[in-house]
PDB file of C-alpha atoms in Angstrom:
ATOM      1  CA  UNK A   1      90.103  82.540 161.228  1.00  0.00           C
ATOM      2  CA  UNK A   2      88.056  79.933 159.378  1.00  0.00           C
ATOM      3  CA  UNK A   3      85.481  80.818 156.733  1.00  0.00           C
ATOM      4  CA  UNK A   4      82.687  79.986 159.166  1.00  0.00           C
ATOM      5  CA  UNK A   5      84.042  82.697 161.519  1.00  0.00           C
ATOM      6  CA  UNK A   6      84.514  85.299 158.769  1.00  0.00           C
ATOM      7  CA  UNK A   7      81.330  87.382 158.473  1.00  0.00           C
ATOM      8  CA  UNK A   8      82.305  88.347 154.915  1.00  0.00           C
ATOM      9  CA  UNK A   9      82.935  84.877 153.466  1.00  0.00           C
ATOM     10  CA  UNK A  10      80.669  83.627 150.707  1.00  0.00           C
ATOM     11  CA  UNK A  11      77.454  81.977 151.895  1.00  0.00           C
ATOM     12  CA  UNK A  12      75.345  80.339 149.189  1.00  0.00           C
ATOM     13  CA  UNK A  13      71.867  78.805 149.464  1.00  0.00           C
ATOM     14  CA  UNK A  14      71.999  75.410 151.175  1.00  0.00           C
ATOM     15  CA  UNK A  15      70.319  73.620 148.254  1.00  0.00           C
ATOM     16  CA  UNK A  16      73.069  74.332 145.710  1.00  0.00           C
ATOM     17  CA  UNK A  17      76.085  72.096 145.273  1.00  0.00           C
ATOM     18  CA  UNK A  18      79.420  73.828 145.516  1.00  0.00           C
ATOM     19  CA  UNK A  19      83.102  73.068 145.782  1.00  0.00           C
ATOM     20  CA  UNK A  20      86.206  75.242 145.960  1.00  0.00           C
ATOM     21  CA  UNK A  21      88.187  74.483 142.792  1.00  0.00           C
ATOM     22  CA  UNK A  22      91.009  76.979 143.366  1.00  0.00           C
ATOM     23  CA  UNK A  23      92.267  78.883 146.364  1.00  0.00           C
ATOM     24  CA  UNK A  24      95.222  81.162 147.070  1.00  0.00           C
ATOM     25  CA  UNK A  25      95.991  84.170 149.300  1.00  0.00           C
ATOM     26  CA  UNK A  26      94.007  86.514 147.000  1.00  0.00           C
ATOM     27  CA  UNK A  27      90.906  84.549 146.066  1.00  0.00           C
ATOM     28  CA  UNK A  28      88.816  81.407 146.054  1.00  0.00           C
ATOM     29  CA  UNK A  29      86.970  80.104 143.038  1.00  0.00           C
ATOM     30  CA  UNK A  30      83.821  78.108 143.766  1.00  0.00           C
ATOM     31  CA  UNK A  31      82.178  75.767 141.247  1.00  0.00           C
ATOM     32  CA  UNK A  32      78.439  76.032 141.901  1.00  0.00           C
ATOM     33  CA  UNK A  33      75.794  73.749 140.423  1.00  0.00           C
ATOM     34  CA  UNK A  34      72.385  75.408 140.477  1.00  0.00           C
ATOM     35  CA  UNK A  35      69.293  73.252 139.898  1.00  0.00           C
ATOM     36  CA  UNK A  36      65.916  74.760 140.749  1.00  0.00           C
ATOM     37  CA  UNK A  37      62.528  74.380 139.124  1.00  0.00           C
ATOM     38  CA  UNK A  38      64.049  72.900 135.979  1.00  0.00           C
ATOM     39  CA  UNK A  39      66.692  75.606 135.632  1.00  0.00           C
ATOM     40  CA  UNK A  40      70.186  74.143 135.629  1.00  0.00           C
ATOM     41  CA  UNK A  41      73.272  76.323 135.536  1.00  0.00           C
ATOM     42  CA  UNK A  42      76.926  76.001 136.390  1.00  0.00           C
ATOM     43  CA  UNK A  43      78.640  79.034 137.895  1.00  0.00           C
ATOM     44  CA  UNK A  44      82.235  79.743 138.777  1.00  0.00           C
ATOM     45  CA  UNK A  45      82.104  82.305 141.565  1.00  0.00           C
ATOM     46  CA  UNK A  46      85.233  84.289 142.398  1.00  0.00           C
ATOM     47  CA  UNK A  47      85.438  85.247 146.075  1.00  0.00           C
ATOM     48  CA  UNK A  48      88.033  87.911 146.851  1.00  0.00           C
ATOM     49  CA  UNK A  49      86.839  88.980 150.303  1.00  0.00           C
ATOM     50  CA  UNK A  50      85.482  92.262 151.544  1.00  0.00           C
ATOM     51  CA  UNK A  51      86.938  95.625 150.512  1.00  0.00           C
ATOM     52  CA  UNK A  52      86.651  98.979 152.158  1.00  0.00           C
ATOM     53  CA  UNK A  53      87.504 102.521 151.122  1.00  0.00           C
ATOM     54  CA  UNK A  54      87.178 106.053 152.403  1.00  0.00           C
ATOM     55  CA  UNK A  55      86.461 109.359 150.709  1.00  0.00           C
ATOM     56  CA  UNK A  56      88.262 112.065 152.696  1.00  0.00           C
ATOM     57  CA  UNK A  57      86.802 115.506 151.992  1.00  0.00           C
ATOM     58  CA  UNK A  58      88.385 118.895 152.726  1.00  0.00           C
ATOM     59  CA  UNK A  59      87.237 122.243 151.299  1.00  0.00           C
ATOM     60  CA  UNK A  60      85.417 120.691 148.311  1.00  0.00           C
ATOM     61  CA  UNK A  61      88.417 118.501 147.475  1.00  0.00           C
ATOM     62  CA  UNK A  62      88.937 114.783 147.988  1.00  0.00           C
ATOM     63  CA  UNK A  63      92.041 112.862 148.993  1.00  0.00           C
ATOM     64  CA  UNK A  64      93.231 110.670 146.128  1.00  0.00           C
ATOM     65  CA  UNK A  65      96.084 108.244 145.608  1.00  0.00           C
ATOM     66  CA  UNK A  66      97.741 107.201 142.394  1.00  0.00           C
ATOM     67  CA  UNK A  67      98.928 103.591 142.242  1.00  0.00           C
ATOM     68  CA  UNK A  68      99.942 101.040 139.636  1.00  0.00           C
ATOM     69  CA  UNK A  69      97.242  98.551 138.578  1.00  0.00           C
ATOM     70  CA  UNK A  70      98.138  95.390 136.667  1.00  0.00           C
ATOM     71  CA  UNK A  71      94.895  95.109 134.651  1.00  0.00           C
ATOM     72  CA  UNK A  72      95.407  98.627 133.246  1.00  0.00           C
ATOM     73  CA  UNK A  73      99.206  98.282 133.135  1.00  0.00           C
ATOM     74  CA  UNK A  74      99.128 101.900 134.219  1.00  0.00           C
ATOM     75  CA  UNK A  75      98.660 104.092 137.244  1.00  0.00           C
ATOM     76  CA  UNK A  76      95.126 104.560 138.538  1.00  0.00           C
ATOM     77  CA  UNK A  77      93.626 107.508 140.434  1.00  0.00           C
ATOM     78  CA  UNK A  78      91.680 106.147 143.428  1.00  0.00           C
ATOM     79  CA  UNK A  79      90.419 106.810 146.928  1.00  0.00           C
ATOM     80  CA  UNK A  80      92.374 105.107 149.727  1.00  0.00           C
ATOM     81  CA  UNK A  81      91.114 101.580 150.341  1.00  0.00           C
ATOM     82  CA  UNK A  82      91.795  97.882 150.282  1.00  0.00           C
ATOM     83  CA  UNK A  83      91.067  94.483 151.779  1.00  0.00           C
ATOM     84  CA  UNK A  84      89.231  94.013 155.060  1.00  0.00           C
ATOM     85  CA  UNK A  85      91.594  91.857 157.118  1.00  0.00           C
ATOM     86  CA  UNK A  86      90.547  89.023 159.437  1.00  0.00           C
ATOM     87  CA  UNK A  87      88.926  90.232 162.668  1.00  0.00           C
ATOM     88  CA  UNK A  88      88.687  93.772 161.257  1.00  0.00           C
ATOM     89  CA  UNK A  89      85.509  95.753 160.636  1.00  0.00           C
ATOM     90  CA  UNK A  90      85.039  97.472 157.266  1.00  0.00           C
ATOM     91  CA  UNK A  91      85.319 100.859 159.016  1.00  0.00           C
ATOM     92  CA  UNK A  92      88.575  99.866 160.730  1.00  0.00           C
ATOM     93  CA  UNK A  93      89.921  98.638 157.377  1.00  0.00           C
ATOM     94  CA  UNK A  94      89.057 101.924 155.658  1.00  0.00           C
ATOM     95  CA  UNK A  95      90.775 103.921 158.412  1.00  0.00           C
ATOM     96  CA  UNK A  96      93.843 101.635 158.359  1.00  0.00           C
ATOM     97  CA  UNK A  97      94.151 101.747 154.567  1.00  0.00           C
ATOM     98  CA  UNK A  98      93.883 105.538 154.519  1.00  0.00           C
ATOM     99  CA  UNK A  99      96.594 105.868 157.142  1.00  0.00           C
ATOM    100  CA  UNK A 100      98.869 103.285 155.466  1.00  0.00           C
ATOM    101  CA  UNK A 101      98.511 104.839 152.015  1.00  0.00           C
ATOM    102  CA  UNK A 102      98.509 108.561 152.874  1.00  0.00           C
ATOM    103  CA  UNK A 103      99.496 109.161 156.487  1.00  0.00           C
ATOM    104  CA  UNK A 104      96.077 110.745 157.093  1.00  0.00           C
ATOM    105  CA  UNK A 105      94.229 109.604 160.211  1.00  0.00           C
ATOM    106  CA  UNK A 106      90.468 110.155 159.809  1.00  0.00           C
ATOM    107  CA  UNK A 107      88.536 111.165 162.912  1.00  0.00           C
ATOM    108  CA  UNK A 108      84.851 111.078 161.972  1.00  0.00           C
ATOM    109  CA  UNK A 109      84.368 108.326 159.395  1.00  0.00           C
ATOM    110  CA  UNK A 110      80.740 107.663 158.503  1.00  0.00           C
ATOM    111  CA  UNK A 111      79.188 105.004 156.264  1.00  0.00           C
ATOM    112  CA  UNK A 112      78.475 106.338 152.780  1.00  0.00           C
ATOM    113  CA  UNK A 113      77.214 103.121 151.203  1.00  0.00           C
ATOM    114  CA  UNK A 114      77.798  99.383 150.881  1.00  0.00           C
ATOM    115  CA  UNK A 115      77.520  97.495 147.582  1.00  0.00           C
ATOM    116  CA  UNK A 116      78.444  94.346 145.683  1.00  0.00           C
ATOM    117  CA  UNK A 117      80.564  94.535 142.540  1.00  0.00           C
ATOM    118  CA  UNK A 118      78.613  91.661 140.963  1.00  0.00           C
ATOM    119  CA  UNK A 119      75.766  89.409 141.949  1.00  0.00           C
ATOM    120  CA  UNK A 120      76.321  86.226 139.923  1.00  0.00           C
ATOM    121  CA  UNK A 121      79.985  85.328 139.604  1.00  0.00           C
ATOM    122  CA  UNK A 122      81.894  87.833 141.748  1.00  0.00           C
ATOM    123  CA  UNK A 123      81.720  87.985 145.524  1.00  0.00           C
ATOM    124  CA  UNK A 124      83.431  91.120 146.808  1.00  0.00           C
ATOM    125  CA  UNK A 125      81.282  93.002 149.347  1.00  0.00           C
ATOM    126  CA  UNK A 126      82.483  96.600 149.361  1.00  0.00           C
ATOM    127  CA  UNK A 127      81.988  99.315 151.974  1.00  0.00           C
ATOM    128  CA  UNK A 128      82.591 103.018 151.396  1.00  0.00           C
ATOM    129  CA  UNK A 129      82.963 105.548 154.188  1.00  0.00           C
ATOM    130  CA  UNK A 130      83.544 109.295 154.132  1.00  0.00           C
ATOM    131  CA  UNK A 131      85.269 111.663 156.550  1.00  0.00           C
ATOM    132  CA  UNK A 132      85.550 115.432 156.813  1.00  0.00           C
ATOM    133  CA  UNK A 133      87.816 115.561 159.870  1.00  0.00           C
ATOM    134  CA  UNK A 134      91.355 114.210 160.068  1.00  0.00           C
ATOM    135  CA  UNK A 135      94.617 114.840 161.884  1.00  0.00           C
ATOM    136  CA  UNK A 136      96.940 115.461 158.961  1.00  0.00           C
ATOM    137  CA  UNK A 137      97.353 119.046 157.678  1.00  0.00           C
ATOM    138  CA  UNK A 138      96.798 119.307 153.917  1.00  0.00           C
ATOM    139  CA  UNK A 139     100.386 120.409 153.155  1.00  0.00           C
ATOM    140  CA  UNK A 140     102.030 117.424 154.877  1.00  0.00           C
ATOM    141  CA  UNK A 141     100.648 114.622 152.685  1.00  0.00           C
ATOM    142  CA  UNK A 142     103.213 111.903 152.049  1.00  0.00           C
ATOM    143  CA  UNK A 143     102.557 108.860 149.904  1.00  0.00           C
ATOM    144  CA  UNK A 144     103.735 105.532 151.276  1.00  0.00           C
ATOM    145  CA  UNK A 145     105.987 104.298 148.423  1.00  0.00           C
ATOM    146  CA  UNK A 146     105.171 100.658 149.250  1.00  0.00           C
ATOM    147  CA  UNK A 147     101.461 101.411 148.747  1.00  0.00           C
ATOM    148  CA  UNK A 148     101.067 104.319 146.303  1.00  0.00           C
ATOM    149  CA  UNK A 149     102.955 106.458 143.812  1.00  0.00           C
ATOM    150  CA  UNK A 150     101.442 109.807 144.769  1.00  0.00           C
ATOM    151  CA  UNK A 151      98.901 111.319 147.176  1.00  0.00           C
ATOM    152  CA  UNK A 152      97.111 114.615 146.591  1.00  0.00           C
ATOM    153  CA  UNK A 153      93.853 116.576 146.851  1.00  0.00           C
ATOM    154  CA  UNK A 154      91.544 116.781 143.838  1.00  0.00           C
ATOM    155  CA  UNK A 155      88.606 119.229 143.623  1.00  0.00           C
ATOM    156  CA  UNK A 156      85.340 117.259 143.579  1.00  0.00           C
ATOM    157  CA  UNK A 157      84.267 118.909 140.306  1.00  0.00           C
ATOM    158  CA  UNK A 158      87.566 117.867 138.684  1.00  0.00           C
ATOM    159  CA  UNK A 159      87.071 114.293 139.906  1.00  0.00           C
ATOM    160  CA  UNK A 160      83.603 114.231 138.314  1.00  0.00           C
ATOM    161  CA  UNK A 161      85.159 115.371 135.014  1.00  0.00           C
ATOM    162  CA  UNK A 162      87.834 112.656 135.391  1.00  0.00           C
ATOM    163  CA  UNK A 163      85.100 110.038 135.744  1.00  0.00           C
ATOM    164  CA  UNK A 164      83.331 111.311 132.610  1.00  0.00           C
ATOM    165  CA  UNK A 165      86.579 111.392 130.609  1.00  0.00           C
ATOM    166  CA  UNK A 166      87.626 107.885 131.689  1.00  0.00           C
ATOM    167  CA  UNK A 167      90.648 109.090 133.664  1.00  0.00           C
ATOM    168  CA  UNK A 168      89.160 107.517 136.806  1.00  0.00           C
ATOM    169  CA  UNK A 169      88.385 103.848 136.103  1.00  0.00           C
ATOM    170  CA  UNK A 170      88.199 102.244 139.566  1.00  0.00           C
ATOM    171  CA  UNK A 171      84.613 101.249 140.409  1.00  0.00           C
ATOM    172  CA  UNK A 172      85.007 101.840 144.151  1.00  0.00           C
ATOM    173  CA  UNK A 173      86.320 105.361 143.511  1.00  0.00           C
ATOM    174  CA  UNK A 174      83.608 106.152 140.976  1.00  0.00           C
ATOM    175  CA  UNK A 175      80.905 104.851 143.320  1.00  0.00           C
ATOM    176  CA  UNK A 176      82.337 106.850 146.246  1.00  0.00           C
ATOM    177  CA  UNK A 177      82.546 110.133 144.336  1.00  0.00           C
ATOM    178  CA  UNK A 178      79.133 109.854 142.704  1.00  0.00           C
ATOM    179  CA  UNK A 179      77.549 108.605 145.927  1.00  0.00           C
ATOM    180  CA  UNK A 180      79.010 111.429 147.992  1.00  0.00           C
ATOM    181  CA  UNK A 181      78.122 114.032 145.389  1.00  0.00           C
ATOM    182  CA  UNK A 182      74.479 112.924 145.223  1.00  0.00           C
ATOM    183  CA  UNK A 183      73.813 111.677 148.787  1.00  0.00           C
ATOM    184  CA  UNK A 184      75.863 114.023 150.975  1.00  0.00           C
ATOM    185  CA  UNK A 185      77.084 117.077 149.081  1.00  0.00           C
ATOM    186  CA  UNK A 186      73.713 117.797 147.470  1.00  0.00           C
ATOM    187  CA  UNK A 187      72.065 117.941 150.922  1.00  0.00           C
ATOM    188  CA  UNK A 188      74.593 120.547 152.122  1.00  0.00           C
ATOM    189  CA  UNK A 189      73.899 123.080 149.353  1.00  0.00           C
TER     190      UNK A 189
END
């Protein structure tokens, strides 16, 4: 699939000059020359493609995975998620990632919220879904060793404390938990 066919590829205003200065299987780096109304700036925009994740909720607990992250050089506690592949919708990607990482197949995924990690030099549209119905009984969770170290259920209140203490550092996970807690859970009380 070419960039022009990918609905999640970077599209900049037509009046800016740009060129891809680096590209590999994980990212593209665009050099962008902005010149409008006397304001001249040079940007280097990193495009990593769309990401999608899912917050799976059961009895006031959420499904979490622990996986190694290079930037931290440590394991990170996160919701299931990952890259949106070519010809895949964000929802399909979230469902696929959850199944690949945990063995859980979600049945009623709903959009929680979309967002962008950055708006100047990072292009990584991100989509978060949530689900309360799935086909995997709680006791049969099995982490996929190629994807994650461990899979388990964490009480929502404990996850909020883990955000506050810095034990959860992943922005998609933090956004999902806080978004669910304020947008969905608070309306069910």
